[in-house]
mmCIF file of C-alpha atoms and ligand atoms in Angstrom:
data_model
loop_
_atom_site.group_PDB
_atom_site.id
_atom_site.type_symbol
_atom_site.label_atom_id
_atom_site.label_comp_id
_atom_site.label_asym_id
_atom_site.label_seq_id
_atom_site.Cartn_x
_atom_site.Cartn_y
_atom_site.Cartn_z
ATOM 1 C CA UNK A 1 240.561 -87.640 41.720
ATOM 2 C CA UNK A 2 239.841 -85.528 44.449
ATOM 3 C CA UNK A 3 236.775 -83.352 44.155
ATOM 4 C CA UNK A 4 236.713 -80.079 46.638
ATOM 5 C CA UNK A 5 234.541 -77.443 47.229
ATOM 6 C CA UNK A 6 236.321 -74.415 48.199
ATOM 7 C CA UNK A 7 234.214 -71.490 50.146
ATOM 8 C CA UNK A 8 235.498 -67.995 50.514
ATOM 9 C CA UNK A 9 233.647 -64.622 52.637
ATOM 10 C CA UNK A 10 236.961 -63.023 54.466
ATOM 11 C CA UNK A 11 235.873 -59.067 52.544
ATOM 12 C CA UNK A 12 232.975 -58.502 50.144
ATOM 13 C CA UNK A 13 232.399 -61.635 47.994
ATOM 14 C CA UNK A 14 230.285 -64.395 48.793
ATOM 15 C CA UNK A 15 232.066 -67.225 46.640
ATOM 16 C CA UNK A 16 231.806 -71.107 46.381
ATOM 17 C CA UNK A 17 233.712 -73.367 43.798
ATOM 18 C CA UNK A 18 234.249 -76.883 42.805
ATOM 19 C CA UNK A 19 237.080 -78.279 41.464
ATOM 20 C CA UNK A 20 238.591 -81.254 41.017
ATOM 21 C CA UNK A 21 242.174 -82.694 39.913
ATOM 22 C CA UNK A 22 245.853 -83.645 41.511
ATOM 23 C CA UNK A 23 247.906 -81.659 39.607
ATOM 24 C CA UNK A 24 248.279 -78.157 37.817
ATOM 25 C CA UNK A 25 246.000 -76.789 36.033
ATOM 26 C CA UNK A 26 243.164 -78.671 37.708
ATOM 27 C CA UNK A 27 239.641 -78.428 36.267
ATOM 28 C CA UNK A 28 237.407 -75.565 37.851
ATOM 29 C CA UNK A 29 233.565 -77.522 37.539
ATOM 30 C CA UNK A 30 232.339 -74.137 38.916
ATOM 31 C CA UNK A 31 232.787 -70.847 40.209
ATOM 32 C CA UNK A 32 230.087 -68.280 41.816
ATOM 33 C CA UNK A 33 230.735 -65.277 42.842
ATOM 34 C CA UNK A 34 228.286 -62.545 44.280
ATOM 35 C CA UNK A 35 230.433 -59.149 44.929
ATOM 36 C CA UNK A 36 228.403 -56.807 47.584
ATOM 37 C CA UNK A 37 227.345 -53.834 46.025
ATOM 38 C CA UNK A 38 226.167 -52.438 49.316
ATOM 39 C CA UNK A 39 229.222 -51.099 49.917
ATOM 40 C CA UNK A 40 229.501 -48.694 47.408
ATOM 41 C CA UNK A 41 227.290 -45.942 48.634
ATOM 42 C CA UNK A 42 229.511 -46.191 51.353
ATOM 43 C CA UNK A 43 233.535 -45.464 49.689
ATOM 44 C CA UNK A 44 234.613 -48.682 51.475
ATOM 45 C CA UNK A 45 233.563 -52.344 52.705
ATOM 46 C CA UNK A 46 231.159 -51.616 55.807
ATOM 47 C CA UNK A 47 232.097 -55.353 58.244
ATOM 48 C CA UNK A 48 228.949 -55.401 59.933
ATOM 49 C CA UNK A 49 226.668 -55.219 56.296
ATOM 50 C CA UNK A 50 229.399 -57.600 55.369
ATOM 51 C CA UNK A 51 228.331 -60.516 57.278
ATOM 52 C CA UNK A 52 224.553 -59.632 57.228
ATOM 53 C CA UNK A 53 225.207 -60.220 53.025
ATOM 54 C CA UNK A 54 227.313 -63.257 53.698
ATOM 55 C CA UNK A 55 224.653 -64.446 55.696
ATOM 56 C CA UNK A 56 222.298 -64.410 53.438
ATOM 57 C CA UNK A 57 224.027 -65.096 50.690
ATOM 58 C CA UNK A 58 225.939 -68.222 51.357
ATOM 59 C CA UNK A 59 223.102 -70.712 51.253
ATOM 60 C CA UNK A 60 222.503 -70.248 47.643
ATOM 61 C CA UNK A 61 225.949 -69.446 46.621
ATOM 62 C CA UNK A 62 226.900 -72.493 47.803
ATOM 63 C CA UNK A 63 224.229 -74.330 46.640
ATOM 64 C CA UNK A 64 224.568 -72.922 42.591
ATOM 65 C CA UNK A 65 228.266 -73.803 42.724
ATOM 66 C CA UNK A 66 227.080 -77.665 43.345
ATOM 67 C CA UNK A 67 224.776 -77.081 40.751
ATOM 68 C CA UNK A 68 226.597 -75.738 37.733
ATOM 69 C CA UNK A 69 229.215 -78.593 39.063
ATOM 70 C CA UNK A 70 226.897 -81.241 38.789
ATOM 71 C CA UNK A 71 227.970 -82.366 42.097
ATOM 72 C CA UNK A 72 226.102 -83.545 45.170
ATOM 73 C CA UNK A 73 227.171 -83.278 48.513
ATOM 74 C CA UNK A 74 228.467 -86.509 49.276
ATOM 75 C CA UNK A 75 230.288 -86.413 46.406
ATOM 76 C CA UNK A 76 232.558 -83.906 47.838
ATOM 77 C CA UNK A 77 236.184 -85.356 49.470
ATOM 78 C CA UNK A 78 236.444 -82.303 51.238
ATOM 79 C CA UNK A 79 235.284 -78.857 52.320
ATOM 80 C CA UNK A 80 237.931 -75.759 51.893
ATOM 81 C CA UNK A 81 237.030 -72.650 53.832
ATOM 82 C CA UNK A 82 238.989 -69.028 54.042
ATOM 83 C CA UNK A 83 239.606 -68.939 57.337
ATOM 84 C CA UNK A 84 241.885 -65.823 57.493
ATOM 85 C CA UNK A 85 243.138 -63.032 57.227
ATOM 86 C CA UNK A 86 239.877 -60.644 57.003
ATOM 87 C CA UNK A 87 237.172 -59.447 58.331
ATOM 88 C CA UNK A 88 236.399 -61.791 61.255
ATOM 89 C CA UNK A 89 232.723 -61.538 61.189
ATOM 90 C CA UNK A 90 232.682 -61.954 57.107
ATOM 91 C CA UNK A 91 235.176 -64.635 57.670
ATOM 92 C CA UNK A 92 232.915 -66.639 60.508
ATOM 93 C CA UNK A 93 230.070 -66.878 57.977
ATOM 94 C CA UNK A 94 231.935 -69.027 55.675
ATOM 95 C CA UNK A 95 234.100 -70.931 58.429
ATOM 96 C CA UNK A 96 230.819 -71.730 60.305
ATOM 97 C CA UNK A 97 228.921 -72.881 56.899
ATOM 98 C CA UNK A 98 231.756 -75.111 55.704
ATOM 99 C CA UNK A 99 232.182 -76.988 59.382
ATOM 100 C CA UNK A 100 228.111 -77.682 59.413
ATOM 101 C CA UNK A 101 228.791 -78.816 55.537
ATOM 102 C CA UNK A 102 231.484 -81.224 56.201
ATOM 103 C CA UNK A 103 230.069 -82.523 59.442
ATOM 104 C CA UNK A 104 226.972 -83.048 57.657
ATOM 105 C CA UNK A 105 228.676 -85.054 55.016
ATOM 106 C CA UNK A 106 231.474 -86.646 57.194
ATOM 107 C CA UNK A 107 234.173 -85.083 54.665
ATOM 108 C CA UNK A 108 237.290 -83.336 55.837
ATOM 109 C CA UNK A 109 237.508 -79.931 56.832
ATOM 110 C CA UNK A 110 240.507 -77.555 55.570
ATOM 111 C CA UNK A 111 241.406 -74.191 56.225
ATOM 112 C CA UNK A 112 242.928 -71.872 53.792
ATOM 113 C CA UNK A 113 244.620 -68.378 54.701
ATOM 114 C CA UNK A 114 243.385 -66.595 51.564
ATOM 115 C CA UNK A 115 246.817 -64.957 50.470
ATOM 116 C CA UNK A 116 247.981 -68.315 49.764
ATOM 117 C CA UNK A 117 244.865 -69.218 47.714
ATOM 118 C CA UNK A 118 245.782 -65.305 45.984
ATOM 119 C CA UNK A 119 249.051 -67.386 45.043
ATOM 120 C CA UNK A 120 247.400 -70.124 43.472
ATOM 121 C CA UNK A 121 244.870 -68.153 41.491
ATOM 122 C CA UNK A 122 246.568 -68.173 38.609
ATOM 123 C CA UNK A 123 247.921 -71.404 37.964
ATOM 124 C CA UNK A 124 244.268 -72.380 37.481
ATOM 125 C CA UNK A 125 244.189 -70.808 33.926
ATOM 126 C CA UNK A 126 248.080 -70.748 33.165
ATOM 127 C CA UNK A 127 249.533 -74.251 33.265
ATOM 128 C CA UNK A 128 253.461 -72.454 33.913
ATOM 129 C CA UNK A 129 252.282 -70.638 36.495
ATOM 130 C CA UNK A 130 253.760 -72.996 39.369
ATOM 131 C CA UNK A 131 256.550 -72.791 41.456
ATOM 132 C CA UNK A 132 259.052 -72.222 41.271
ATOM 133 C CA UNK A 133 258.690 -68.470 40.690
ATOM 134 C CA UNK A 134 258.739 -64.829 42.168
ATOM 135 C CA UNK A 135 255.286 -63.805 43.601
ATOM 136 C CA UNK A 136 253.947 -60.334 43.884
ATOM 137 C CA UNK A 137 250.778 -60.026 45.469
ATOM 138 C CA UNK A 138 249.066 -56.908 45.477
ATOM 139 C CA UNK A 139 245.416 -56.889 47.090
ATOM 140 C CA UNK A 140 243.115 -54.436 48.319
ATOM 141 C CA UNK A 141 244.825 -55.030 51.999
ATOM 142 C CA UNK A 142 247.996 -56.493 50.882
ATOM 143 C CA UNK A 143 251.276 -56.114 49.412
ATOM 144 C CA UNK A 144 253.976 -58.718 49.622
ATOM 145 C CA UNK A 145 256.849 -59.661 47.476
ATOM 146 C CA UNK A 146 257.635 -63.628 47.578
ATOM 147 C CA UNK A 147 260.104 -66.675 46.166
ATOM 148 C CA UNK A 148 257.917 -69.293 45.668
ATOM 149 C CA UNK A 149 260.273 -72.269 46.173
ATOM 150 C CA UNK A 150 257.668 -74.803 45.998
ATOM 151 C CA UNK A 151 254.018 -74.776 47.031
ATOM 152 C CA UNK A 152 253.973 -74.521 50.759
ATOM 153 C CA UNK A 153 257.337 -72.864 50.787
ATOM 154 C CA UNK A 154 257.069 -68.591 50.947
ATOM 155 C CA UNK A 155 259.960 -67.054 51.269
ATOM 156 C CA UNK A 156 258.823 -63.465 52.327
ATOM 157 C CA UNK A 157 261.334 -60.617 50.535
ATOM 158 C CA UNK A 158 259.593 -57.670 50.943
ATOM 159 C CA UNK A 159 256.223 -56.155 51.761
ATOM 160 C CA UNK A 160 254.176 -52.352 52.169
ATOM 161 C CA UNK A 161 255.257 -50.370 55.007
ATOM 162 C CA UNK A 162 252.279 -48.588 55.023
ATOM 163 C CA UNK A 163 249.382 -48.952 52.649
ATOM 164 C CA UNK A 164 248.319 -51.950 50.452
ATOM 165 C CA UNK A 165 248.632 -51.174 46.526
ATOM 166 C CA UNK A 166 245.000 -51.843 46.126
ATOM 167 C CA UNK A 167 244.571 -49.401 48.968
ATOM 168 C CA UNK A 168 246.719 -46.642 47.272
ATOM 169 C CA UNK A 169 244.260 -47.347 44.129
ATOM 170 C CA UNK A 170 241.571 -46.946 46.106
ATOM 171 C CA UNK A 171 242.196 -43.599 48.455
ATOM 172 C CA UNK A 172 243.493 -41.992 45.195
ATOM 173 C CA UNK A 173 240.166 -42.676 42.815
ATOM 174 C CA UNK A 174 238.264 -41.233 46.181
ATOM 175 C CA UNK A 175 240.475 -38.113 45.694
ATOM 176 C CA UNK A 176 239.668 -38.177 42.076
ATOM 177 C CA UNK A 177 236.185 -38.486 42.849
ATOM 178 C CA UNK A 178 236.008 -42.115 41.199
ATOM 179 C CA UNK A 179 233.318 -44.962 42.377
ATOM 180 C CA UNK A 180 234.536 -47.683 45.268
ATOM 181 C CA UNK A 181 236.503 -49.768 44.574
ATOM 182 C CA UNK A 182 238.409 -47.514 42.145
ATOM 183 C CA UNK A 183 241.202 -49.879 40.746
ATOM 184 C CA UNK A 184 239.828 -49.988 37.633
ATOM 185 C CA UNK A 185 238.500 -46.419 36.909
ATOM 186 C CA UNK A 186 241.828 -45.361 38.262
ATOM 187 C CA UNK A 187 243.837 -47.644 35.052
ATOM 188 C CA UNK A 188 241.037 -46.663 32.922
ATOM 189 C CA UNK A 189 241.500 -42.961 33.196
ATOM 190 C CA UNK A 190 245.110 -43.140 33.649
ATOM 191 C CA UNK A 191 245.076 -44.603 30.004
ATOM 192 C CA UNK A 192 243.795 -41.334 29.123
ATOM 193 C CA UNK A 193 246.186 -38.899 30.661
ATOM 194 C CA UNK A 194 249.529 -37.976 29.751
ATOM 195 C CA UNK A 195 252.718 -39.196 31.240
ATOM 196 C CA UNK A 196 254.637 -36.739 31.437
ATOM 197 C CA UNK A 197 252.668 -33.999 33.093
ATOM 198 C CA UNK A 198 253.213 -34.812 36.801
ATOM 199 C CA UNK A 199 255.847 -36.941 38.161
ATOM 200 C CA UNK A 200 254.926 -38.356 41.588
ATOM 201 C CA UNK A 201 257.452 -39.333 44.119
ATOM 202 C CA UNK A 202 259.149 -43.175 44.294
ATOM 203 C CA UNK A 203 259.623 -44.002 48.010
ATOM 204 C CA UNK A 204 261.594 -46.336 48.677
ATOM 205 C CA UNK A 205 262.888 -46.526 44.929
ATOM 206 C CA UNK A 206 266.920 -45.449 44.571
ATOM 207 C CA UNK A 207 269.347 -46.847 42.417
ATOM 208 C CA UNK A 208 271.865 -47.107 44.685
ATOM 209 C CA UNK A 209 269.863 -49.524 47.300
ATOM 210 C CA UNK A 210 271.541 -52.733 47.418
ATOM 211 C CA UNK A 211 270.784 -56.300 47.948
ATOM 212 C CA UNK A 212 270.709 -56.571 51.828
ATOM 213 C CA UNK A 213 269.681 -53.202 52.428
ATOM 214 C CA UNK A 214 266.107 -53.326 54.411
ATOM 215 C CA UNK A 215 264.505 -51.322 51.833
ATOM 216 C CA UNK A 216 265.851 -53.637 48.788
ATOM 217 C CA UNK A 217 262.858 -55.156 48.229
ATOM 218 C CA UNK A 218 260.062 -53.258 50.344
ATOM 219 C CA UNK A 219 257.880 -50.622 49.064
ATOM 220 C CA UNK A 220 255.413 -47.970 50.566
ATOM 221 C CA UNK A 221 252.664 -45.878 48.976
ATOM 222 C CA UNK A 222 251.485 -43.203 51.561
ATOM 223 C CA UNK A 223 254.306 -40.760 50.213
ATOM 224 C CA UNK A 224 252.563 -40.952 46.871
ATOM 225 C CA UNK A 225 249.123 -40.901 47.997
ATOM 226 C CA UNK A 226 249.844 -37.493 49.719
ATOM 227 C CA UNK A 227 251.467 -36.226 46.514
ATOM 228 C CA UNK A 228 248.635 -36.681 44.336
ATOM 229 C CA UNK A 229 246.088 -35.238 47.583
ATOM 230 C CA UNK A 230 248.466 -32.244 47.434
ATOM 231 C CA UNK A 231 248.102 -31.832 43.279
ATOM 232 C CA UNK A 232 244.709 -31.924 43.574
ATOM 233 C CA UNK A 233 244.293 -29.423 45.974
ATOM 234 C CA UNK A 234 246.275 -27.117 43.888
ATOM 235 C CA UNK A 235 244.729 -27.867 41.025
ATOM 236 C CA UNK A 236 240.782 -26.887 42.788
ATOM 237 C CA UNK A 237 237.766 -28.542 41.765
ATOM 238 C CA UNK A 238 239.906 -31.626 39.654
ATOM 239 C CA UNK A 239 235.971 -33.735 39.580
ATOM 240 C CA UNK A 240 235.422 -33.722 35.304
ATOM 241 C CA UNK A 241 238.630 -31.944 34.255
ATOM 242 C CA UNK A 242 240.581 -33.139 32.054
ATOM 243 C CA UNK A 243 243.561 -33.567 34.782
ATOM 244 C CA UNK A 244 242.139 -35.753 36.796
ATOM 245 C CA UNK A 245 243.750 -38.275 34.110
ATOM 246 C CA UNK A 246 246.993 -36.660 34.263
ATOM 247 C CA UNK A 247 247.097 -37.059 37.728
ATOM 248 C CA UNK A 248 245.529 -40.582 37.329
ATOM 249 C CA UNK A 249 248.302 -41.363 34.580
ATOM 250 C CA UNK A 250 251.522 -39.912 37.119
ATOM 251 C CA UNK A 251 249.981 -41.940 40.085
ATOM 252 C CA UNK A 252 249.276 -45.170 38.292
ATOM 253 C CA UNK A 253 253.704 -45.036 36.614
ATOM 254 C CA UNK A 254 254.521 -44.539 40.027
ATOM 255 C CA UNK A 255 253.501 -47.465 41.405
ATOM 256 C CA UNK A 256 253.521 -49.501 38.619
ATOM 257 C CA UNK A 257 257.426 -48.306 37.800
ATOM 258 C CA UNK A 258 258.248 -49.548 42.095
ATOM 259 C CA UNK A 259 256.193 -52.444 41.795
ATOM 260 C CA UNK A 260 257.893 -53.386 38.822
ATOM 261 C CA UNK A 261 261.687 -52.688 39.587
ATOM 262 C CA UNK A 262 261.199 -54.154 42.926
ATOM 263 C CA UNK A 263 259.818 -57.768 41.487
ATOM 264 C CA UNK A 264 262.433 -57.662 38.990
ATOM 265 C CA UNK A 265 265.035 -57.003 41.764
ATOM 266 C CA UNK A 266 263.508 -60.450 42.996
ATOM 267 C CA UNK A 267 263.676 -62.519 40.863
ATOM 268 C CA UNK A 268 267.132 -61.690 39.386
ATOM 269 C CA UNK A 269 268.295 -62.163 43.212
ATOM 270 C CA UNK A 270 266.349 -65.739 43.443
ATOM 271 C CA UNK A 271 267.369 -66.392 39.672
ATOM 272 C CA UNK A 272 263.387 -67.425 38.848
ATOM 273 C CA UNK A 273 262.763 -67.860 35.390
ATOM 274 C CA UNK A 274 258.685 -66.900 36.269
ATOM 275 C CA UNK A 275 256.906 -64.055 37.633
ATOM 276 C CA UNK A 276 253.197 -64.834 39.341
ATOM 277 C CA UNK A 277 250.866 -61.832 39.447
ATOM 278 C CA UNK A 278 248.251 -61.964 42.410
ATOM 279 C CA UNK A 279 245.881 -60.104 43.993
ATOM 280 C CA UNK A 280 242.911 -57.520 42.759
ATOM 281 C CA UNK A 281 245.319 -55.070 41.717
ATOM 282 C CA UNK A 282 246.973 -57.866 39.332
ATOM 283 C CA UNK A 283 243.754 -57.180 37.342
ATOM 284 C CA UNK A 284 245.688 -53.854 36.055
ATOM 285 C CA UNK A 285 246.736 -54.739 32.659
ATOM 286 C CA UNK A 286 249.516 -51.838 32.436
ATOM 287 C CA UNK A 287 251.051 -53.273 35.965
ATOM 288 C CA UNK A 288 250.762 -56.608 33.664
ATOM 289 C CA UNK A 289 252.905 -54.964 30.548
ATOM 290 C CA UNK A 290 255.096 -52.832 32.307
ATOM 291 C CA UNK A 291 256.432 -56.446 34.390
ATOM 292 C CA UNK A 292 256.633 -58.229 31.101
ATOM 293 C CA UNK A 293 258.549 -55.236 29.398
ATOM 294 C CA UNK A 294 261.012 -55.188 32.326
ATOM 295 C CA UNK A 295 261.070 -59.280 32.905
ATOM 296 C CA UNK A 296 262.414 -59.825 29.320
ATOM 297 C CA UNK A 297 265.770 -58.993 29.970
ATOM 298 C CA UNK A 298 266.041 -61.606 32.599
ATOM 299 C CA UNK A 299 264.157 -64.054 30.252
ATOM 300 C CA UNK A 300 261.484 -64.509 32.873
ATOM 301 C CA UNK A 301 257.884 -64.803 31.710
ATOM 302 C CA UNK A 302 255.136 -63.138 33.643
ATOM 303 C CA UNK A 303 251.552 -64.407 34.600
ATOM 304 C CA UNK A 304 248.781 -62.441 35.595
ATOM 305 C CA UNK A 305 245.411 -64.167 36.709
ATOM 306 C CA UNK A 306 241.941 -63.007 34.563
ATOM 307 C CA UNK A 307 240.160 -60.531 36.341
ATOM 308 C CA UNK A 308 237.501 -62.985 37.826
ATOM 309 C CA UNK A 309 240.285 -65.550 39.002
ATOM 310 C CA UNK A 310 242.569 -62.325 40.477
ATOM 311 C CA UNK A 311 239.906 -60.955 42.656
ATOM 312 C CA UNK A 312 239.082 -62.421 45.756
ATOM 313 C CA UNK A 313 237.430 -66.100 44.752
ATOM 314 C CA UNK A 314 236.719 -69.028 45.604
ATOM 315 C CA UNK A 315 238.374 -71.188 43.251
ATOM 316 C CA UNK A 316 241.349 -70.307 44.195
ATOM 317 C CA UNK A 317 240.753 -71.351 47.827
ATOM 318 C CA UNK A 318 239.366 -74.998 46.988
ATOM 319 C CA UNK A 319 243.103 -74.911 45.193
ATOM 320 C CA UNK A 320 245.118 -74.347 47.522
ATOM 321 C CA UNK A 321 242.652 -76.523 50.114
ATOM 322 C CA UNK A 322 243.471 -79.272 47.844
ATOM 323 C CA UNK A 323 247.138 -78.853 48.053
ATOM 324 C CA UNK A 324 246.990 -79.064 51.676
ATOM 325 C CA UNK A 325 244.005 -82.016 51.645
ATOM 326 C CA UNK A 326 246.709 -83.596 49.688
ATOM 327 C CA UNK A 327 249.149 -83.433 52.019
ATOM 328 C CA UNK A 328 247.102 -84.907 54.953
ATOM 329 C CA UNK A 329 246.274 -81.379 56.702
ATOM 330 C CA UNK A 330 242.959 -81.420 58.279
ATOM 331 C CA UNK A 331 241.080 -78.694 60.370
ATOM 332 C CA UNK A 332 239.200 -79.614 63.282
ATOM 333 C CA UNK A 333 235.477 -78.278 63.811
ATOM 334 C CA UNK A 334 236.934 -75.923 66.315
ATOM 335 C CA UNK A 335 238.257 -73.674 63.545
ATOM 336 C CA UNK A 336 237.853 -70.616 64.318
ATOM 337 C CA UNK A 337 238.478 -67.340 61.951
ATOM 338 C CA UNK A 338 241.341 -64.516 62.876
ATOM 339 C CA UNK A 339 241.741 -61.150 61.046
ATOM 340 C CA UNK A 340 245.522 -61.616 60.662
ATOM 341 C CA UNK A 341 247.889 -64.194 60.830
ATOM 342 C CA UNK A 342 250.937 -64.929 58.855
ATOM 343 C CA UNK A 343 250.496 -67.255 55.688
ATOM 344 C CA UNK A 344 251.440 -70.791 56.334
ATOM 345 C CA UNK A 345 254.982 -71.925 55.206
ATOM 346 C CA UNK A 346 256.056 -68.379 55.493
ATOM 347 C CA UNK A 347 259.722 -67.578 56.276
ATOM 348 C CA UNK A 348 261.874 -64.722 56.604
ATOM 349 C CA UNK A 349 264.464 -64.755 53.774
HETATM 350 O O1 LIG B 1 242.268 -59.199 46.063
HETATM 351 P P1 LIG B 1 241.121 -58.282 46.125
HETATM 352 O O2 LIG B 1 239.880 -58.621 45.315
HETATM 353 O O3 LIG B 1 240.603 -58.098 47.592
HETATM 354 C C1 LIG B 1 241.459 -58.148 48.699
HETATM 355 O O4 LIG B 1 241.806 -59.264 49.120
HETATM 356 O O5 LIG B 1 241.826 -57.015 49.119
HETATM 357 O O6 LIG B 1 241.655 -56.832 45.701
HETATM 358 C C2 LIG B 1 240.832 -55.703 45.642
HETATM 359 C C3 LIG B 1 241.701 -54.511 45.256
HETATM 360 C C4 LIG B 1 240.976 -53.163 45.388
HETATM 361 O O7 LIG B 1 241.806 -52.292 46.112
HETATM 362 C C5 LIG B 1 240.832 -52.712 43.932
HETATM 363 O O8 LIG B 1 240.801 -51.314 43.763
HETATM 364 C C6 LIG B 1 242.047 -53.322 43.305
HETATM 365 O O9 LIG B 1 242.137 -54.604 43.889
HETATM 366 N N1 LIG B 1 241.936 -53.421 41.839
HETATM 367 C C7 LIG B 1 242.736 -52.762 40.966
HETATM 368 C C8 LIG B 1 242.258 -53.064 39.667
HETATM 369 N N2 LIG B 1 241.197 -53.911 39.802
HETATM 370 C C9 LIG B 1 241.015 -54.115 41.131
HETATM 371 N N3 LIG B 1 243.790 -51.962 41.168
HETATM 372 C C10 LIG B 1 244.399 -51.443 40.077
HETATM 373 N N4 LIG B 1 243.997 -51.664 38.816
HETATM 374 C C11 LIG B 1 242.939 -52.469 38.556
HETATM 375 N N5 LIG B 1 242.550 -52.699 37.294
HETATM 376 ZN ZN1 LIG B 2 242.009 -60.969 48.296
#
């Protein structure tokens, strides 16, 4: 049974894993993960102190994932690295590491583009959660809409024409006043406010779009973003009031009610029976409700990842490494790292 250690440093987590299996779920021996903190003082991930913490950190990250693994080295069958998309300098840390590792140990090399390790995430916990199924993945710097024919096979539906959804999250906690990265003190205030006291625009959400239009399946958040920059403008001084989890609460149904219509739009086109959460914003547990309230009527079940498996991790890159170490794919020790290229297996629908 294949046993692979899967490294991943493309934003602000240093994180190593072992795991080892053929098939879904396989069993995670370990998972460390040391989130930057240094970037909070900041409102955003700073590259350059990035890689400095990578740099220092990946050593013993590495090392404690062997260890709570019981695993030595050499009795690795293969080194998985994030090798894109990211931050390039963040990324070259762990690329650089895992080459030295598996030359060291004469294992195999393979790279992993880290939105496809998003998509695996969450069949390591949920046994269902394979293809295939309807993907949304909703990250911090991405937001794509997939059918998931089979692993390796990404049909790409629809995707953000301007911001991310974890991006949205973010920009509109910083107007709130709320800590980096806000995702979660935005859903924890919004569960606070009420619903019906501001109603924030849908763009890109009509009823009478229709499959084949370009904007079916696509979504975009800057429209809202503005909105709720505009309300609290009006509203002066929002910091401690009470509305700042009204506005919180109309923010977080807007995007939750597009990401949701949109996904469901999906799969009843594809005819999927499942619906795979990914991504940090897949942490949101009333994105998570709101998908399963919707997904009923097509008698589609919806998984969501655990918070520690839906943020960025390394288990779920030494997953999908083994799906492609299974398949014979190999990286050479020129790999290098690149800030954006398309995931692999990706098609146009
Ligand atoms: O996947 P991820 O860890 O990093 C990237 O690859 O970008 O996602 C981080 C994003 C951040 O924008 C964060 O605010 C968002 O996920 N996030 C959330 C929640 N938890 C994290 N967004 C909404 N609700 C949450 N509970
Ligand atoms: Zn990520």
């Amino acid at each position: 049974m294949p046993r692979i250690l899967g490294i991943e440093t493309s934003c602000d987590e240093t994180s190593a894993s072992v795991i080892d299996g053929v098939a879904d779920p396989v069993a995670v021996r370990s998972l460390v993960i040391l989130s930057q903190d240094a970037h909070a003082v900041f409102g955003g991930v700073v590259p350059e102190i990035a890689s400095r913490v990578h740099l220092t950190s990946i050593v013993p990250v590495v090392e404690r994932a062997l260890a709570q693994a019981a695993t030595a080295p050499a009795e690795l069958d293969a080194v998985a690295v994030t090798y894109a998309p990211g931050l390039v300098g963040a990324l070259l840390v762990g690329v650089s590491y895992a080459k030295a590792l598996a030359f060291t140990i004469g294992r195999p090399l393979v790279a992993v583009h880290h939105l496809e390790g998003h998509l695996f995430a969450t069949a390591l916990e949920h046994a269902d959660a394979v293809p295939p199924f309807t993907a949304l993945l909703v990250s911090g710097g991405h937001t794509m809409l997939l059918d998931v024919a089979e692993w390796g096979d990404y049909r790409l539906l629809g995707r953000t024409r301007d911001d991310a959804a974890g991006e949205a999250f973010d920009k509109v906690a910083k107007l709130l006043g709320l800590p980096y990265p806000g995702g979660r003190h935005v859903e924890r205030l919004a569960a606070t406010g009420d619903p019906t006291r501001f109603r924030f625009t849908r763009p890109m959400l009509r009823s009478t779009q229709r499959l084949g239009d370009p904007d079916y399946f696509d979504v975009s958040f800057s429209g809202i973003k503005t909105a709720v920059l505009q309300t609290v403008e009006r509203a002066q001084a929002p910091a401690g009031s009470d509305i700042r989890a009204d506005i919180a609460r109309g923010f977080q149904d807007a995007v939750i009610e597009t990401l949701v219509e949109k996904t469901v739009r999906a799969a009843a086109a594809y005819g999927r029976q499942r619906i795979v959460l990914g991504g940090g914003v897949a942490c949101n547990r009333a994105l998570a409700e709101a998908m399963r309230g919707r997904a009923v009527a097509l008698g589609a079940a919806v998984y969501a990842p655990s918070p520690r498996l839906a943020t960025d991790n390394a288990a779920m890159v030494a997953r999908a490494g083994l799906f492609h170490f299974l398949r014979g794919e190999r990286a050479d020790l020129d790999l290098d790292a690149y800030a954006s290229v398309p995931i692999p297996g990706l098609r146009a629908a």
